[in-house]
Amino acid sequence: MNEQMNEQRDSTSKEMWERAKEIYLSTLHSSEEKSQVDRYLSMINSVTREGDTFTVLTANEYAATYLKENYSARLRKCLDLVVDSGQITLEFRH
């Protein structure tokens, strides 16, 4: 039962993450900018959620640091639009 709940939570978290990414990309004006952001977001291996914290796992430390420094604030705002809860926290790990 607990494993089934975790799978459902992971599926819901993945849907929330994908929706937040769509919102982020829809706010960009040029196709070049969309392509660049999409390329950097493709460095993400997985995203999990525990409460109001989303943990973004990347392949290496460079990707985690780059995404955190350049995309975390805007991604968090997009997640706030998707998630019905309090303040969303994003953690980037490798």
mmCIF file of C-alpha atoms in Angstrom:
data_model
loop_
_atom_site.group_PDB
_atom_site.id
_atom_site.type_symbol
_atom_site.label_atom_id
_atom_site.label_comp_id
_atom_site.label_asym_id
_atom_site.label_seq_id
_atom_site.Cartn_x
_atom_site.Cartn_y
_atom_site.Cartn_z
ATOM 1 C CA MET A 1 0.000 0.000 0.000
ATOM 2 C CA ASN A 2 2.760 2.447 0.962
ATOM 3 C CA GLU A 3 4.700 1.677 -2.245
ATOM 4 C CA GLN A 4 1.572 2.344 -4.300
ATOM 5 C CA MET A 5 1.101 5.711 -2.562
ATOM 6 C CA ASN A 6 4.740 6.633 -3.292
ATOM 7 C CA GLU A 7 4.304 5.741 -6.974
ATOM 8 C CA GLN A 8 1.147 7.845 -7.173
ATOM 9 C CA ARG A 9 2.863 10.764 -5.411
ATOM 10 C CA ASP A 10 5.848 10.501 -7.784
ATOM 11 C CA SER A 11 3.512 10.483 -10.781
ATOM 12 C CA THR A 12 1.662 13.540 -9.498
ATOM 13 C CA SER A 13 4.946 15.306 -8.767
ATOM 14 C CA LYS A 14 6.182 14.551 -12.267
ATOM 15 C CA GLU A 15 2.971 15.991 -13.745
ATOM 16 C CA MET A 16 3.357 19.131 -11.622
ATOM 17 C CA TRP A 17 6.982 19.508 -12.701
ATOM 18 C CA GLU A 18 6.105 19.059 -16.387
ATOM 19 C CA ARG A 19 3.303 21.628 -16.094
ATOM 20 C CA ALA A 20 5.651 24.113 -14.388
ATOM 21 C CA LYS A 21 8.184 23.607 -17.210
ATOM 22 C CA GLU A 22 5.446 24.274 -19.787
ATOM 23 C CA ILE A 23 4.501 27.489 -17.995
ATOM 24 C CA TYR A 24 8.148 28.560 -17.841
ATOM 25 C CA LEU A 25 8.706 27.927 -21.556
ATOM 26 C CA SER A 26 5.455 29.683 -22.481
ATOM 27 C CA THR A 27 6.727 32.896 -20.867
ATOM 28 C CA LEU A 28 9.771 33.043 -23.134
ATOM 29 C CA HIS A 29 9.566 35.218 -26.207
ATOM 30 C CA SER A 30 11.941 33.833 -28.798
ATOM 31 C CA SER A 31 12.365 30.308 -30.078
ATOM 32 C CA GLU A 32 16.104 30.662 -29.461
ATOM 33 C CA GLU A 33 15.489 31.454 -25.803
ATOM 34 C CA LYS A 34 13.032 28.526 -25.495
ATOM 35 C CA SER A 35 15.562 26.195 -27.095
ATOM 36 C CA GLN A 36 18.314 27.314 -24.717
ATOM 37 C CA VAL A 37 16.190 26.913 -21.589
ATOM 38 C CA ASP A 38 14.864 23.553 -22.782
ATOM 39 C CA ARG A 39 18.452 22.387 -23.366
ATOM 40 C CA TYR A 40 19.461 23.312 -19.818
ATOM 41 C CA LEU A 41 16.341 21.760 -18.312
ATOM 42 C CA SER A 42 17.184 18.537 -20.169
ATOM 43 C CA MET A 43 20.187 18.200 -17.795
ATOM 44 C CA ILE A 44 17.661 17.159 -15.135
ATOM 45 C CA ASN A 45 17.502 13.404 -14.549
ATOM 46 C CA SER A 46 14.533 13.361 -12.187
ATOM 47 C CA VAL A 47 12.424 15.437 -9.831
ATOM 48 C CA THR A 48 10.910 14.177 -6.597
ATOM 49 C CA ARG A 49 8.658 15.874 -4.094
ATOM 50 C CA GLU A 50 8.481 15.600 -0.341
ATOM 51 C CA GLY A 51 5.876 17.968 1.068
ATOM 52 C CA ASP A 52 6.587 21.437 -0.322
ATOM 53 C CA THR A 53 10.158 20.553 -1.351
ATOM 54 C CA PHE A 54 10.987 19.513 -4.886
ATOM 55 C CA THR A 55 14.398 17.871 -5.287
ATOM 56 C CA VAL A 56 15.928 18.186 -8.731
ATOM 57 C CA LEU A 57 18.537 15.533 -9.530
ATOM 58 C CA THR A 58 21.098 16.207 -12.228
ATOM 59 C CA ALA A 59 23.929 14.197 -13.764
ATOM 60 C CA ASN A 60 26.713 16.318 -12.295
ATOM 61 C CA GLU A 61 27.572 19.138 -9.922
ATOM 62 C CA TYR A 62 27.974 21.692 -12.719
ATOM 63 C CA ALA A 63 24.395 21.133 -13.902
ATOM 64 C CA ALA A 64 22.999 21.348 -10.365
ATOM 65 C CA THR A 65 24.856 24.582 -9.656
ATOM 66 C CA TYR A 66 24.045 26.160 -13.017
ATOM 67 C CA LEU A 67 20.344 25.356 -12.809
ATOM 68 C CA LYS A 68 20.128 26.596 -9.228
ATOM 69 C CA GLU A 69 21.878 29.872 -9.997
ATOM 70 C CA ASN A 70 20.081 30.611 -13.265
ATOM 71 C CA TYR A 71 16.659 28.981 -13.172
ATOM 72 C CA SER A 72 15.560 28.229 -9.611
ATOM 73 C CA ALA A 73 13.692 31.467 -8.860
ATOM 74 C CA ARG A 74 11.600 31.360 -12.013
ATOM 75 C CA LEU A 75 10.988 27.599 -11.772
ATOM 76 C CA ARG A 76 9.829 28.017 -8.177
ATOM 77 C CA LYS A 77 7.350 30.694 -9.260
ATOM 78 C CA CYS A 78 6.007 28.377 -11.953
ATOM 79 C CA LEU A 79 5.668 25.542 -9.436
ATOM 80 C CA ASP A 80 3.796 27.904 -7.098
ATOM 81 C CA LEU A 81 1.223 28.320 -9.880
ATOM 82 C CA VAL A 82 0.808 24.549 -10.214
ATOM 83 C CA VAL A 83 0.987 23.344 -6.612
ATOM 84 C CA ASP A 84 -1.792 24.084 -4.150
ATOM 85 C CA SER A 85 0.244 24.516 -1.000
ATOM 86 C CA GLY A 86 2.515 26.858 0.864
ATOM 87 C CA GLN A 87 5.926 28.084 -0.143
ATOM 88 C CA ILE A 88 7.670 25.746 -2.594
ATOM 89 C CA THR A 89 11.333 24.942 -2.037
ATOM 90 C CA LEU A 90 13.644 23.729 -4.786
ATOM 91 C CA GLU A 91 16.781 21.736 -4.040
ATOM 92 C CA PHE A 92 19.309 20.893 -6.735
ATOM 93 C CA ARG A 93 21.503 17.802 -6.274
ATOM 94 C CA HIS A 94 23.672 15.552 -8.354
#
